[in-house]
Coordinates of C-alpha atoms in Angstrom, one line a residue:
X25 CA -16.5 -8.3 -22.5
X26 CA -18.3 -10.8 -20.4
X27 CA -20.8 -10.1 -17.6
X28 CA -18.5 -11.0 -14.7
X29 CA -15.8 -8.6 -16.1
X30 CA -18.4 -5.8 -16.2
X31 CA -19.4 -6.5 -12.6
X32 CA -15.8 -6.2 -11.5
X33 CA -15.3 -2.9 -13.4
X34 CA -18.3 -1.3 -11.7
X35 CA -16.7 -1.3 -8.3
X36 CA -15.0 2.1 -8.2
X37 CA -11.2 2.0 -7.5
X38 CA -11.4 -1.8 -7.5
X39 CA -11.3 -1.9 -3.7
X40 CA -12.6 -5.0 -1.9
X41 CA -14.6 -4.5 1.3
X42 CA -13.1 -6.9 3.9
X43 CA -16.4 -7.1 5.7
X44 CA -17.4 -9.7 3.0
X45 CA -15.8 -12.5 5.0
X46 CA -17.1 -11.7 8.5
X47 CA -20.5 -11.3 6.9
X48 CA -20.2 -14.7 5.2
X49 CA -19.2 -16.2 8.6
X50 CA -22.4 -14.8 10.1
X51 CA -24.7 -15.8 7.3
X52 CA -23.4 -19.4 7.1
X53 CA -24.3 -19.8 10.8
X54 CA -27.7 -18.1 10.3
X55 CA -28.7 -17.7 6.7
X56 CA -31.9 -15.6 7.1
X57 CA -33.6 -13.3 9.5
X58 CA -31.2 -10.4 9.0
X59 CA -31.7 -6.7 8.4
X60 CA -29.0 -4.2 7.8
X61 CA -29.2 -2.8 11.4
X62 CA -29.2 -6.3 13.0
X63 CA -26.3 -7.4 10.9
X64 CA -24.4 -4.1 11.8
X65 CA -25.0 -4.9 15.5
X66 CA -23.7 -8.4 15.1
X67 CA -20.5 -7.1 13.4
X68 CA -20.1 -4.5 16.1
X69 CA -20.4 -7.2 18.8
X70 CA -17.4 -8.9 17.1
X71 CA -15.4 -5.7 16.9
X72 CA -15.5 -5.3 13.1
X73 CA -17.2 -1.9 13.0
X74 CA -17.1 1.0 15.4
X75 CA -17.8 4.7 15.1
X76 CA -17.1 6.1 11.7
X77 CA -18.1 9.7 12.2
X78 CA -18.7 12.0 15.2
X79 CA -22.0 13.1 13.7
X80 CA -24.7 10.4 14.5
X81 CA -26.4 10.9 11.2
X82 CA -23.2 10.6 9.2
X83 CA -22.1 7.6 11.3
X84 CA -25.4 5.8 10.5
X85 CA -25.1 6.6 6.8
X86 CA -21.4 5.4 6.6
X87 CA -22.2 2.2 8.5
X88 CA -25.1 1.5 6.2
X89 CA -23.0 2.3 3.1
X90 CA -20.2 -0.1 4.2
X91 CA -22.6 -2.9 4.9
X92 CA -24.6 -2.5 1.6
X93 CA -21.3 -2.3 -0.3
X94 CA -20.1 -5.5 1.3
X95 CA -23.3 -7.3 0.7
X96 CA -23.4 -6.4 -3.0
X97 CA -19.8 -7.5 -3.4
X98 CA -20.5 -10.7 -1.6
X99 CA -23.5 -11.3 -3.8
X100 CA -21.2 -11.1 -6.8
X101 CA -18.5 -13.3 -5.2
X102 CA -21.1 -16.1 -4.4
X103 CA -22.8 -16.1 -7.8
X104 CA -23.5 -18.4 -9.6
X105 CA -22.9 -21.2 -7.0
X106 CA -25.0 -19.4 -4.4
X107 CA -27.2 -16.5 -4.0
X108 CA -27.3 -13.6 -1.5
X109 CA -30.6 -11.7 -1.4
X110 CA -29.6 -8.1 -0.7
X111 CA -32.6 -6.1 0.7
X112 CA -32.1 -3.7 3.6
X113 CA -34.9 -5.4 5.6
X114 CA -34.4 -9.0 4.4
X115 CA -30.9 -10.3 3.9
X116 CA -30.9 -14.1 3.0
X117 CA -28.1 -16.5 2.0
X118 CA -29.4 -19.2 -0.3
X119 CA -28.2 -22.0 -2.5
X120 CA -28.6 -21.6 -6.2
X121 CA -31.5 -24.1 -6.1
X122 CA -33.4 -21.9 -3.6
X123 CA -33.7 -18.8 -5.7
X124 CA -35.4 -17.8 -8.9
X125 CA -32.7 -15.2 -9.7
X126 CA -30.5 -16.5 -12.5
X127 CA -28.2 -13.5 -12.8
X128 CA -26.8 -10.5 -10.9
X129 CA -28.7 -7.3 -11.9
X130 CA -25.8 -5.1 -12.9
X131 CA -28.0 -2.2 -13.8
X132 CA -29.7 -2.0 -10.4
X133 CA -29.4 1.8 -9.5
X134 CA -29.1 0.9 -5.8
X135 CA -26.4 -1.5 -6.4
X136 CA -24.5 0.9 -8.6
X137 CA -24.8 3.6 -5.9
X138 CA -23.4 1.4 -3.1
X139 CA -20.6 0.0 -5.2
X140 CA -19.3 3.5 -6.0
X141 CA -16.9 4.4 -3.2
X142 CA -17.2 8.1 -4.0
X143 CA -20.7 8.0 -2.4
X144 CA -19.1 7.2 1.0
X145 CA -18.3 10.9 1.3
X146 CA -14.6 10.4 2.0
X147 CA -11.5 10.7 -0.1
X148 CA -9.7 7.6 -1.4
X149 CA -6.9 7.7 1.2
X150 CA -9.5 7.7 4.0
X151 CA -11.4 4.8 2.5
X152 CA -8.2 2.8 2.0
X153 CA -7.2 3.5 5.7
X154 CA -10.6 2.3 6.8
X155 CA -10.5 -0.9 4.7
X156 CA -6.9 -1.6 5.9
X157 CA -8.1 -1.3 9.5
X158 CA -11.0 -3.7 8.8
X159 CA -8.6 -6.1 7.1
X160 CA -6.2 -6.2 10.0
X161 CA -9.0 -6.8 12.5
X162 CA -10.2 -9.8 10.4
X163 CA -6.7 -11.2 10.0
X164 CA -6.3 -11.0 13.8
X165 CA -9.7 -12.7 14.3
X166 CA -8.8 -15.7 12.1
X167 CA -5.3 -16.0 13.4
X168 CA -3.5 -14.5 10.3
X169 CA -0.7 -12.0 10.3
X170 CA -1.1 -8.4 9.3
X171 CA 2.7 -8.2 8.9
X172 CA 3.1 -11.3 6.7
X173 CA 6.6 -12.4 5.8
X174 CA 5.3 -13.7 2.5
X175 CA 6.8 -11.7 -0.4
X176 CA 5.0 -10.9 -3.7
X177 CA 6.5 -13.7 -5.6
X178 CA 5.4 -16.3 -3.0
X179 CA 2.0 -14.7 -2.8
X180 CA 1.5 -14.9 -6.5
X181 CA 2.7 -18.6 -6.4
X182 CA 0.1 -19.3 -3.7
X183 CA -2.6 -17.7 -5.9
X184 CA -1.3 -19.7 -8.9
X185 CA -0.7 -16.5 -10.9
X186 CA 2.1 -15.2 -13.1
X187 CA 4.2 -12.2 -12.2
X188 CA 2.6 -9.9 -14.9
X189 CA -1.0 -10.6 -13.8
X190 CA -3.3 -7.6 -13.5
X191 CA -5.0 -6.3 -10.3
X192 CA -8.4 -7.4 -11.6
X193 CA -7.1 -10.9 -12.2
X194 CA -5.5 -11.0 -8.7
X195 CA -8.8 -9.9 -7.1
X196 CA -10.8 -12.4 -9.1
X197 CA -8.5 -15.2 -8.1
X198 CA -8.6 -14.2 -4.5
X199 CA -12.3 -14.4 -4.4
X200 CA -12.3 -17.8 -6.1
X201 CA -9.7 -19.2 -3.7
X202 CA -11.2 -17.6 -0.6
X203 CA -14.7 -19.0 -1.3
X204 CA -13.2 -22.4 -2.0
X205 CA -11.2 -22.6 1.2
X206 CA -13.3 -20.5 3.6
X207 CA -13.7 -22.6 6.7
X208 CA -17.5 -22.3 6.7
X209 CA -17.7 -23.6 3.2
X210 CA -18.1 -27.4 2.4
X211 CA -14.6 -28.9 2.3
X212 CA -13.1 -25.6 3.5
X213 CA -9.8 -25.4 5.3
X214 CA -9.1 -22.8 8.0
X215 CA -5.3 -23.1 7.8
X216 CA -5.3 -22.8 4.0
X217 CA -7.7 -19.9 4.2
X218 CA -5.4 -18.1 6.7
X219 CA -2.4 -18.5 4.4
X220 CA -4.3 -17.2 1.4
X221 CA -5.4 -14.2 3.6
X222 CA -1.7 -13.4 4.3
X223 CA -1.0 -13.6 0.5
X224 CA -3.9 -11.4 -0.3
X225 CA -2.7 -8.8 2.2
X226 CA 0.6 -8.7 0.3
X227 CA -1.1 -8.5 -3.2
X228 CA -4.2 -6.3 -2.6
X229 CA -2.4 -2.9 -2.6
X230 CA 0.4 -3.9 -5.0

């Protein structure tokens, strides 16, 4: 079993945090100078995160958890072509040439904690509802459709995958294609990215 497969398996319930892509948008425009709370404020300004709990303390915890979860997932998605330094008070997006890190630390206890959705203090259905809400907001932001007419067969075709492909393979291919066509990446394509987002919306809960 290779390292990348191990990384994927550590994300409990195999649920992707859709804050990855808004965070990547923000970091591509300003790669450094971010802390968790300033990044949270920026995401709030764009309408991606709101109140998660009526208790101020729990709301702060859940906000922090969601951001750290997304940052660690984005770190995995960018590696090895790029590097995301994930530290609560110093978040930096770098090229592979700018960092001395040559691997993702899969035994980092902090990383393991934030990638385990059970630590969010909510049941699975609540977490899925929250992530679906995030996803729909992001699709609306980029001009995609949350009620796509693409069926599963068409979505798999767009992902260049066979009908019997596994959920792990679908997720891996989504990240590969999304990073390739993300409009803030070199040679990215906004329209292609929107189409792939619609396809992912069909496949992600299938």
